[in-house]
Coordinates of C-alpha atoms and ligand atoms in Angstrom, one line a residue:
Chain A
M1 CA 146.9 50.7 111.3
L2 CA 145.0 48.7 109.5
H3 CA 142.6 49.7 113.0
D4 CA 143.3 53.2 112.8
L5 CA 141.8 53.0 108.7
L6 CA 138.9 49.9 109.8
Y7 CA 137.7 52.4 112.2
L8 CA 137.8 55.9 110.2
A9 CA 135.7 53.8 107.2
Q10 CA 133.3 53.5 110.3
Q11 CA 133.8 57.0 110.9
T12 CA 132.5 58.3 107.3
I13 CA 129.7 55.8 107.2
N14 CA 128.2 57.4 110.7
A15 CA 128.9 61.1 109.2
L16 CA 127.1 60.0 105.9
Q17 CA 124.4 59.5 107.7
Q18 CA 124.5 62.2 109.9
G19 CA 125.7 64.5 107.0
S20 CA 122.2 63.8 105.0
I21 CA 120.0 64.6 107.8
Y22 CA 122.1 67.6 108.0
A23 CA 121.6 68.1 104.5
L24 CA 118.2 67.6 104.2
I25 CA 117.3 70.3 107.0
A26 CA 119.8 72.9 106.0
L27 CA 117.7 72.4 101.9
G28 CA 114.8 74.2 104.5
Y29 CA 116.9 77.1 105.0
S30 CA 118.2 77.8 102.1
M31 CA 115.3 77.4 100.4
V32 CA 113.2 79.5 101.9
Y33 CA 116.5 82.6 101.9
G34 CA 116.6 81.5 98.4
V35 CA 112.7 83.3 97.7
L36 CA 113.0 85.5 101.2
T37 CA 115.9 86.6 102.1
M38 CA 114.4 85.6 106.0
I39 CA 116.0 83.4 107.9
N40 CA 113.1 80.3 108.7
F41 CA 113.9 79.9 112.2
A42 CA 111.0 77.7 113.1
H43 CA 112.5 75.4 111.1
G44 CA 114.2 73.0 113.1
D45 CA 110.7 72.7 115.1
L46 CA 109.1 71.7 111.8
F47 CA 112.5 68.9 112.3
M48 CA 111.3 67.8 115.4
L49 CA 107.9 67.3 114.3
G50 CA 108.8 65.6 111.8
A51 CA 109.6 63.0 114.7
F52 CA 106.4 63.5 116.1
A53 CA 104.2 63.0 113.5
C54 CA 106.3 59.6 112.3
M55 CA 105.8 57.9 115.8
L56 CA 101.9 58.9 116.0
L57 CA 101.3 58.3 112.4
A58 CA 102.9 54.8 112.9
G59 CA 100.9 53.9 116.0
V60 CA 97.9 54.7 114.0
V61 CA 99.1 52.4 110.5
T62 CA 101.2 49.7 111.0
P63 CA 98.4 47.6 113.3
L64 CA 95.9 48.2 109.9
L65 CA 98.9 47.9 107.0
T66 CA 100.4 44.5 108.9
A67 CA 100.3 42.1 105.6
V68 CA 101.8 45.5 103.6
P69 CA 105.3 45.3 103.5
P70 CA 107.3 47.2 106.1
I71 CA 108.8 49.3 103.6
L72 CA 105.9 49.8 101.7
V73 CA 104.6 51.2 105.1
F74 CA 107.5 53.1 105.7
I75 CA 107.3 55.1 102.5
L76 CA 103.6 55.3 103.3
I77 CA 104.5 56.9 106.7
L78 CA 107.1 59.1 104.9
L79 CA 105.0 60.9 102.6
M80 CA 102.4 61.3 105.4
V81 CA 105.1 63.3 107.7
M82 CA 105.9 64.8 105.1
A83 CA 102.6 66.9 103.6
V84 CA 101.7 67.1 107.3
I85 CA 105.1 68.7 107.6
G86 CA 105.4 70.6 104.5
F87 CA 101.7 71.8 105.1
L88 CA 102.1 73.2 108.2
G89 CA 105.2 74.8 107.1
A90 CA 103.4 76.9 104.6
F91 CA 100.7 77.6 106.8
I92 CA 103.3 78.8 108.5
E93 CA 103.9 81.8 106.4
R94 CA 100.9 82.4 105.9
V95 CA 99.6 83.1 108.4
A96 CA 103.2 84.6 110.1
Y97 CA 105.3 85.6 108.5
R98 CA 103.8 86.6 104.9
P99 CA 101.4 89.6 106.8
L100 CA 105.3 91.5 107.8
R101 CA 106.5 90.9 104.7
G102 CA 107.4 94.5 104.1
A103 CA 107.7 95.3 107.7
P104 CA 111.5 95.5 109.4
R105 CA 113.6 92.5 108.7
V106 CA 114.3 92.4 112.7
S107 CA 110.0 91.8 112.9
A108 CA 110.4 88.2 111.2
I109 CA 113.2 86.9 112.4
I110 CA 111.8 87.7 115.9
T111 CA 108.6 86.0 114.7
A112 CA 110.0 83.4 113.0
L113 CA 111.6 82.8 116.9
G114 CA 108.1 82.9 118.0
C115 CA 106.9 80.6 115.8
G116 CA 109.8 78.3 116.5
L117 CA 109.0 78.2 120.3
L118 CA 105.1 78.2 120.3
I119 CA 105.8 74.9 118.1
E120 CA 108.2 73.6 120.9
S121 CA 106.6 74.8 124.1
L122 CA 103.1 73.1 122.7
T123 CA 104.7 70.0 121.9
L124 CA 106.3 69.9 124.9
V125 CA 103.1 70.4 126.8
I126 CA 101.1 67.9 125.0
F127 CA 104.2 65.9 125.7
P128 CA 105.6 66.2 128.4
Y129 CA 108.4 63.1 128.8
S130 CA 110.5 61.9 126.2
Q131 CA 109.0 59.3 123.3
S132 CA 109.9 57.0 122.0
I133 CA 109.4 55.8 118.0
P134 CA 109.0 52.7 116.9
P135 CA 111.4 50.5 115.2
L136 CA 109.2 50.6 111.8
L137 CA 111.8 47.9 110.3
A138 CA 113.5 45.1 111.1
N139 CA 117.9 47.0 111.4
R140 CA 120.1 44.4 110.3
T141 CA 124.2 44.3 110.9
F142 CA 125.6 43.8 108.1
E143 CA 129.6 43.3 108.5
L144 CA 131.9 44.8 105.8
M145 CA 134.9 43.8 107.4
K146 CA 136.2 41.9 109.7
V147 CA 139.8 42.0 111.3
A148 CA 141.4 39.7 114.2
D149 CA 142.9 42.1 117.6
P150 CA 146.2 42.2 116.9
A151 CA 147.1 42.1 120.4
G152 CA 145.1 39.1 120.2
A153 CA 143.3 40.0 123.2
G154 CA 140.4 42.4 122.3
A155 CA 137.4 41.2 120.5
P156 CA 138.3 41.5 116.3
L157 CA 138.0 44.8 114.5
T158 CA 134.5 45.3 112.1
L159 CA 133.2 47.5 109.8
T160 CA 129.4 47.6 109.8
I161 CA 126.6 49.4 107.5
T162 CA 122.7 49.0 109.3
A163 CA 120.3 48.9 106.9
L164 CA 118.7 51.7 108.3
Q165 CA 121.9 53.1 107.2
I166 CA 121.5 52.1 103.9
L167 CA 117.7 52.9 103.8
I168 CA 118.7 57.3 104.8
I169 CA 121.3 57.8 103.0
R170 CA 119.0 56.3 100.1
V171 CA 116.0 58.0 101.4
A172 CA 117.8 61.2 102.0
I173 CA 120.4 61.0 97.8
V174 CA 116.3 60.5 96.4
L175 CA 114.8 63.5 97.7
M176 CA 117.8 65.9 96.9
V177 CA 117.9 64.2 93.5
A178 CA 113.9 65.5 93.2
L179 CA 114.7 68.2 94.8
D180 CA 117.6 68.8 92.4
F181 CA 115.2 67.8 89.8
L182 CA 112.3 69.9 90.5
I183 CA 113.9 73.2 90.7
R184 CA 116.3 72.6 87.5
K185 CA 113.9 71.6 85.2
T186 CA 110.6 72.0 86.1
R187 CA 108.4 75.5 86.4
Y188 CA 107.4 75.8 89.4
G189 CA 111.8 75.8 90.5
M190 CA 112.6 78.6 87.6
A191 CA 109.6 80.7 88.9
M192 CA 111.2 79.6 92.7
R193 CA 115.0 80.7 91.3
A194 CA 113.3 83.9 88.9
I195 CA 112.5 85.1 93.1
S196 CA 115.4 85.1 94.4
F197 CA 116.9 86.7 91.7
D198 CA 114.6 89.7 91.5
A199 CA 111.2 89.1 93.3
R200 CA 109.5 92.5 92.1
T201 CA 109.7 91.6 88.2
V202 CA 108.3 87.7 88.8
P203 CA 104.5 89.7 88.9
L204 CA 104.7 90.8 85.7
M205 CA 105.0 86.9 84.0
G206 CA 101.6 87.0 85.5
I207 CA 103.5 84.7 87.9
P208 CA 101.6 84.0 91.2
V209 CA 104.2 84.7 93.6
D210 CA 102.4 84.0 97.0
R211 CA 101.3 80.4 95.1
I212 CA 105.3 80.2 94.7
I213 CA 106.5 81.2 98.0
S214 CA 104.0 78.9 99.6
M215 CA 105.2 76.0 97.2
T216 CA 108.9 76.7 98.6
F217 CA 107.6 76.5 102.4
L218 CA 105.9 73.7 101.9
I219 CA 108.9 71.2 100.0
G220 CA 111.4 72.8 102.8
A221 CA 109.3 72.3 105.7
G222 CA 108.0 68.8 104.3
L223 CA 112.2 67.6 104.3
G224 CA 112.8 68.7 107.7
G225 CA 109.8 66.8 108.1
A226 CA 111.7 63.5 107.1
A227 CA 114.6 64.5 108.4
G228 CA 112.9 64.5 111.3
M229 CA 111.6 61.0 110.5
L230 CA 115.1 59.4 109.7
Y231 CA 116.4 61.3 112.9
G232 CA 114.0 59.5 115.3
L233 CA 114.8 56.2 113.4
A234 CA 118.4 56.7 113.9
Y235 CA 117.6 57.9 117.3
P236 CA 114.5 56.3 118.7
V237 CA 114.5 58.4 121.7
I238 CA 112.6 62.5 120.8
A239 CA 112.0 65.0 122.7
P240 CA 110.8 68.5 121.9
S241 CA 113.7 70.0 122.5
M242 CA 116.0 67.8 119.9
G243 CA 114.7 70.6 117.3
I244 CA 117.5 73.3 119.2
L245 CA 120.7 72.2 118.3
V246 CA 119.7 70.0 115.2
G247 CA 118.3 73.2 113.6
W248 CA 121.3 76.0 114.7
K249 CA 123.8 73.2 113.5
A250 CA 122.2 72.3 109.9
F251 CA 121.5 76.1 109.4
I252 CA 125.2 76.5 110.0
A253 CA 125.2 73.9 107.5
A254 CA 123.7 76.0 105.1
V255 CA 125.7 79.7 105.7
V256 CA 128.7 77.3 104.7
G257 CA 127.5 75.8 101.8
G258 CA 126.3 79.5 100.7
I259 CA 122.7 80.4 101.1
G260 CA 120.1 80.3 99.4
S261 CA 122.2 78.1 97.5
I262 CA 120.1 74.6 96.9
R263 CA 123.5 72.1 96.0
G264 CA 125.4 74.3 98.5
A265 CA 123.1 73.1 101.7
V266 CA 123.9 70.1 100.0
L267 CA 127.8 70.0 100.2
G268 CA 127.4 71.5 104.2
G269 CA 125.1 69.1 105.5
F270 CA 127.7 66.3 104.3
I271 CA 131.0 68.7 105.6
L272 CA 129.2 69.5 108.9
G273 CA 128.6 65.8 109.1
A274 CA 132.0 64.6 108.1
V275 CA 133.4 67.5 110.4
E276 CA 131.7 66.6 113.3
V277 CA 132.4 63.0 112.7
L278 CA 136.0 63.5 112.0
A279 CA 137.0 65.4 115.2
V280 CA 136.0 62.9 117.5
V281 CA 138.2 60.4 115.8
F282 CA 141.7 63.4 116.0
F283 CA 140.1 64.6 119.3
E284 CA 138.5 64.5 122.6
S285 CA 134.6 64.0 121.9
T286 CA 134.3 67.3 124.1
Y287 CA 136.1 69.3 122.0
R288 CA 133.7 68.2 119.2
D289 CA 131.2 71.2 119.2
L290 CA 134.6 73.8 119.2
I291 CA 136.7 71.6 116.5
S292 CA 134.0 71.4 113.9
Y293 CA 132.2 74.8 114.3
S294 CA 136.0 76.7 114.8
L295 CA 136.4 75.3 111.0
L296 CA 133.7 76.1 109.4
L297 CA 134.3 79.9 110.6
V298 CA 138.1 79.3 109.4
I299 CA 135.8 78.3 106.0
L300 CA 133.6 81.8 105.7
I301 CA 136.4 83.7 106.7
F302 CA 138.0 83.0 103.2
K303 CA 134.2 82.5 102.1
P304 CA 132.1 84.9 103.2
Y305 CA 129.1 83.9 101.5
G306 CA 129.6 80.0 102.0
L307 CA 131.1 77.7 99.4
L308 CA 128.5 78.0 96.8
G309 CA 126.7 81.6 97.2
S310 CA 127.5 84.0 95.9
A311 CA 127.2 88.0 96.5
P312 CA 123.3 89.7 96.1
N313 CA 121.9 89.0 92.5
Q314 CA 124.9 87.9 91.5
K315 CA 123.1 83.5 91.8
V316 CA 123.9 81.8 88.9
Chain B
M1 CA 88.1 102.7 71.1
S2 CA 90.2 102.6 73.5
A3 CA 93.0 99.9 74.7
L4 CA 93.9 101.6 78.1
T5 CA 92.2 104.8 79.9
V6 CA 93.6 106.0 82.4
E7 CA 92.2 108.4 84.6
N8 CA 92.9 111.4 87.0
L9 CA 96.1 108.8 88.0
T10 CA 98.1 109.6 91.7
V11 CA 101.2 107.9 92.7
S12 CA 102.8 109.3 96.4
Y13 CA 105.7 107.9 97.8
G14 CA 104.8 108.7 101.5
D15 CA 104.8 112.7 101.5
I16 CA 106.4 112.6 98.2
H17 CA 103.5 113.3 95.1
A18 CA 105.5 111.7 92.3
V19 CA 102.0 112.0 90.1
K20 CA 99.5 114.1 90.8
G21 CA 96.3 113.3 88.4
L22 CA 97.3 111.8 85.2
S23 CA 94.6 111.4 82.6
F24 CA 95.6 110.2 78.9
E25 CA 93.9 107.0 76.3
V26 CA 95.9 104.6 74.4
R27 CA 93.7 103.8 71.4
Q28 CA 93.5 100.1 70.0
G29 CA 96.2 99.4 68.0
E30 CA 98.4 102.9 68.0
I31 CA 101.9 103.7 69.3
F32 CA 101.8 105.9 72.1
T33 CA 104.5 107.6 73.8
L34 CA 104.9 109.1 77.3
I35 CA 107.7 111.4 77.3
G36 CA 109.8 113.6 80.8
A37 CA 112.8 113.8 82.3
N38 CA 114.4 112.0 84.8
G39 CA 112.1 112.0 87.9
A40 CA 108.6 113.4 85.7
G41 CA 106.7 110.1 87.2
K42 CA 107.2 107.7 84.3
T43 CA 108.3 104.8 85.6
S44 CA 105.7 106.1 88.8
T45 CA 102.7 105.4 86.2
L46 CA 103.5 102.8 84.3
R47 CA 104.2 100.6 87.2
A48 CA 100.8 101.8 88.8
I49 CA 99.1 101.0 85.6
S50 CA 100.5 97.2 86.1
G51 CA 99.6 97.2 89.3
L52 CA 102.3 97.0 90.7
L53 CA 101.7 100.1 92.6
R54 CA 99.2 102.0 94.8
H55 CA 97.7 104.9 93.0
G56 CA 94.4 106.8 93.1
G57 CA 92.6 106.9 90.3
Q58 CA 90.8 104.8 87.9
V59 CA 93.1 102.7 85.3
S60 CA 90.6 100.5 83.0
L61 CA 91.7 98.3 79.9
D62 CA 89.2 96.8 77.1
G63 CA 86.6 98.9 79.0
Q64 CA 87.5 97.1 82.1
G65 CA 88.5 99.1 85.0
L66 CA 91.3 97.1 87.1
R67 CA 90.7 98.5 91.1
G68 CA 91.8 95.5 92.8
V69 CA 93.4 93.0 90.0
A70 CA 96.5 92.4 91.7
A71 CA 99.3 92.8 89.0
E72 CA 100.4 89.5 88.7
N73 CA 96.8 88.5 86.8
L74 CA 97.2 91.4 83.9
V75 CA 98.7 89.0 82.1
S76 CA 96.7 87.0 81.6
L77 CA 94.2 89.9 80.9
G78 CA 96.7 90.7 77.9
M79 CA 98.9 93.3 78.9
A80 CA 102.8 92.7 79.6
H81 CA 105.3 95.2 81.2
V82 CA 108.8 95.3 80.5
P83 CA 110.0 97.1 83.4
E84 CA 113.1 99.7 83.4
G85 CA 116.4 98.1 83.6
R86 CA 115.0 95.6 81.6
G87 CA 114.5 93.3 84.9
I88 CA 115.9 90.1 83.1
F89 CA 116.5 87.3 85.6
G90 CA 120.5 87.0 85.2
N91 CA 120.7 83.5 86.8
L92 CA 118.7 81.8 84.7
T93 CA 119.4 81.2 80.6
V94 CA 118.1 83.0 77.7
L95 CA 115.3 80.1 77.2
E96 CA 114.2 79.8 81.3
N97 CA 113.6 83.9 80.8
L98 CA 111.5 83.1 77.5
K99 CA 110.2 80.4 79.1
L100 CA 108.5 82.5 82.2
G101 CA 107.6 84.7 80.5
A102 CA 104.9 82.1 78.6
W103 CA 104.0 81.1 82.6
I104 CA 100.1 82.3 81.6
R105 CA 100.0 79.2 78.1
H106 CA 98.9 76.3 78.7
D107 CA 99.2 75.6 74.9
A108 CA 102.5 74.2 74.8
K109 CA 102.5 73.8 71.0
A110 CA 101.5 77.5 70.1
V111 CA 104.4 78.4 72.8
A112 CA 106.8 76.8 70.9
E113 CA 105.8 78.4 68.1
D114 CA 106.0 81.7 69.1
L115 CA 109.5 80.8 71.1
E116 CA 111.0 79.0 67.1
R117 CA 109.8 83.1 65.0
M118 CA 111.4 84.9 68.1
L119 CA 114.0 83.3 67.9
T120 CA 114.3 83.9 64.0
A121 CA 113.7 87.1 63.8
L122 CA 116.2 87.9 67.3
P123 CA 119.3 85.5 65.9
R124 CA 121.5 86.7 68.6
L125 CA 119.6 84.9 71.1
R126 CA 119.1 81.9 69.6
E127 CA 123.1 82.0 70.1
R128 CA 122.7 82.6 73.9
L129 CA 119.6 80.0 74.3
A130 CA 121.9 77.7 76.7
Q131 CA 123.8 81.0 78.2
A132 CA 122.9 83.0 81.9
A133 CA 121.0 85.0 80.8
G134 CA 123.1 87.9 83.1
T135 CA 126.8 87.1 81.1
L136 CA 124.3 89.1 77.7
S137 CA 124.9 92.8 76.6
G138 CA 122.9 95.5 77.9
G139 CA 121.6 95.6 74.0
E140 CA 120.7 91.6 74.1
Q141 CA 119.2 92.4 77.3
Q142 CA 116.4 94.5 76.1
M143 CA 115.9 92.5 73.4
L144 CA 115.5 89.6 75.1
A145 CA 113.4 91.2 77.9
V146 CA 111.0 92.1 74.7
A147 CA 111.0 89.3 73.8
R148 CA 110.0 87.9 77.2
A149 CA 107.2 89.7 77.6
L150 CA 106.0 89.0 73.7
M151 CA 106.0 85.5 74.8
S152 CA 102.3 86.1 76.5
R153 CA 100.8 87.2 73.4
P154 CA 100.4 90.6 75.1
K155 CA 97.2 92.6 73.4
I156 CA 99.4 96.1 75.1
L157 CA 103.1 96.3 75.8
L158 CA 104.0 98.8 78.2
L159 CA 107.7 99.4 77.3
D160 CA 109.9 101.7 80.8
E161 CA 113.1 103.4 78.7
P162 CA 113.8 100.7 76.5
S163 CA 116.2 103.0 75.2
M164 CA 118.3 103.3 77.9
G165 CA 122.0 102.9 78.4
L166 CA 122.1 101.8 74.5
A167 CA 124.7 102.9 72.4
P168 CA 123.0 104.5 69.1
K169 CA 123.0 101.9 67.0
L170 CA 121.7 99.7 68.9
V171 CA 118.0 101.6 70.2
K172 CA 118.2 102.3 66.8
E173 CA 117.2 98.1 66.7
I174 CA 115.2 97.5 69.5
Y175 CA 113.0 100.7 67.6
T176 CA 112.8 99.0 64.5
L177 CA 111.7 95.9 66.8
L178 CA 109.2 97.5 68.0
K179 CA 107.9 99.0 65.0
Q180 CA 107.5 95.3 64.0
I181 CA 105.6 94.2 66.4
N182 CA 103.3 96.7 66.3
E183 CA 102.1 96.1 63.2
T184 CA 101.3 92.3 64.1
G185 CA 98.3 94.1 65.5
V186 CA 100.1 94.9 69.8
T187 CA 99.3 98.2 71.4
L188 CA 102.5 99.6 72.1
L189 CA 102.6 102.5 75.6
L190 CA 105.6 103.2 75.6
V191 CA 107.7 105.9 78.2
E192 CA 110.6 107.5 77.2
Q193 CA 113.4 109.9 78.1
N194 CA 114.8 110.0 74.4
A195 CA 111.8 112.6 72.8
N196 CA 113.3 112.4 69.6
I197 CA 113.8 108.8 68.8
A198 CA 110.4 108.1 70.7
L199 CA 108.0 110.7 68.7
K200 CA 109.4 109.1 65.2
L201 CA 107.9 105.9 66.1
A202 CA 104.9 106.7 67.9
H203 CA 101.5 107.9 66.4
R204 CA 100.7 109.8 69.8
A205 CA 102.3 111.5 72.7
A206 CA 102.0 113.6 75.5
V207 CA 105.1 114.5 78.2
L208 CA 105.6 114.8 81.7
E209 CA 106.5 116.9 84.0
T210 CA 107.1 116.4 87.7
G211 CA 104.1 114.0 87.4
L212 CA 101.3 116.0 85.7
L213 CA 100.5 116.0 82.0
T214 CA 101.4 119.9 80.1
L215 CA 101.3 118.5 76.3
A216 CA 99.7 116.2 73.9
G217 CA 98.6 115.5 70.8
D218 CA 99.6 113.6 67.6
S219 CA 103.9 112.8 67.3
S220 CA 104.0 114.9 64.3
Q221 CA 102.8 118.5 66.0
L222 CA 105.0 117.7 68.9
L223 CA 107.7 117.0 67.1
A224 CA 107.0 120.6 65.8
D225 CA 106.5 122.4 68.5
P226 CA 109.1 124.7 69.7
R227 CA 109.0 124.4 73.3
I228 CA 109.3 120.0 72.6
R229 CA 112.2 121.3 70.3
E230 CA 113.4 123.3 73.6
A231 CA 113.4 121.2 76.2
Y232 CA 113.2 117.4 74.8
L233 CA 115.2 117.8 71.2
G234 CA 117.6 120.1 72.0
A235 CA 117.3 122.9 69.7
Ligands
ATP401 N1 110.5 104.5 95.4 C1 110.6 105.7 95.9 N2 110.5 106.1 96.9 C2 110.1 107.7 97.3 N3 110.6 108.1 96.4 C3 110.6 107.9 94.7 C4 110.6 106.1 95.5 N4 110.6 105.7 93.1 C5 110.2 107.2 92.7 N5 110.5 108.4 93.4 C6 110.2 109.5 93.4 O1 109.1 110.4 92.9 C7 109.3 110.8 91.3 C8 108.6 110.1 89.9 O2 110.3 108.5 90.2 P1 109.9 108.2 88.8 O3 110.9 107.3 89.0 O4 108.6 107.8 88.6 O5 109.9 108.5 87.5 P2 111.5 108.5 86.0 O6 110.5 109.2 85.2 O7 110.9 107.4 85.5 O8 112.4 109.1 86.2 P3 113.8 108.4 85.4 O9 113.8 109.2 84.3 O10 115.1 108.4 86.4 O11 113.3 106.6 85.4 C9 111.1 110.8 91.4 O12 110.9 112.2 92.5 C10 111.5 110.1 92.6 O13 112.6 111.0 93.6
MG402 MG1 112.0 105.6 85.0

């Protein structure tokens, strides 16, 4: 019994880590949908590029800053990754999506999928083989609890959390709190929310709609890049295809939370993380995705706009 | 002195010619009203002036041609537009709506003073500052829309049917507010279906019928004109 509880607690910690990453990515989908009612299907590939950018930057920056504490190097690289991927996201919006804003919706979807494929293929050309990210920080494992195996035969069971897990969860939370502040308290956040309610009226306030949309992409993609870096540190073998599955999952998380809703994206991300991890606790691991996604579909049957979403133009 | 000049304005939606060559002038400090029935082209005219619609012809603000000026840059030039249906951001609070109206201004202190003055004039908005604007009644939303537009300190205010959907008592309140605004020196271009009340407020007026101006003159003249009385005043 205690063993089961311990195992469950361990999986909860893993779920928090996984959920943080899904939540960060889901935010990008949700923010872009909020201002443009468009799904940025290239977002998963921006996430992937975040991991690659981290690898490249770590290769350049770490040797230069040997005297600097590793945590500062980590923060520096994180900010650089977010900036690079953020600007790339804004650039894609500018050259690929903006010219199609008046076009039928399906054109924008196809363009976004195309941008994603392009990013992925180019990355594959440059890195045909899987790469590995160097550890930026010495990873320590903290033992929270230890219980001897009651049968007396096997090794004792432990509840552990690694320094990396703590870091990932912390970074994610800091970024989400900062974003929440930006959206709720600053004038740019107000403008974003106004655009998501009624984009046609916003220019009448003298608000530069295109600039706000660029900013939304910048922030959304920056968060996706940060997620890619964190994911890459947790699972250091990275490949150009890594954005596909994770991207889709985070998209589903955004939909379950209520696409367009910022808090919904966070909630959806953590729910998905939890469902995935717990599915393995209770069922065979091969059924993980089947069980997770069935459950999420059930949520959507009862809440078609997602948990925190609302019908169009009633967002509060 | 002319605040706004419109010359030969045309607007088309594909094959539909909604505005077919309008010319009129709004003088500095006056209230000018365009009256017309449903589908006459009132909204199209205002949206074209505001740079929200592609149009032919020439629009000038204080003598400066506006061709090529994006809608979002007109606010800094002194034009504000209260759109048809009010255009309130229902997901934002009343206060946030007002703050967005002052987007172009960076004089935080003067903005705060204007806000205070606005809320003193419209106490119902003050009581509801923290409330989502979508929960306001239609009349309150219209007041908020006007107040929000004023937060940019415009020289000319464009109003698209501010009486729409409001009970007569509220229409009267809104019109009193418009009169007060005009008395502070703001020029008004008012578009209305409600000819009676608009003509009583305005100094000069023109009648818009299927995209063309049919009559123009002092409002008192138009109020007395038998054609207007028959078509718009139900007399
Ligand atoms: N987006 C559009 N696409 C096609 N036709 C349009 C569009 N908007 C307006 N029209 C047409 O243009 C004409 C003028 O419309 P407009 O909205 O300017 O009239 P209005 O005077 O404001 O009417 P109302 O009093 O009903 O608001 C109408 O015939 C209308 O059907
Ligand atoms: Mg209209």
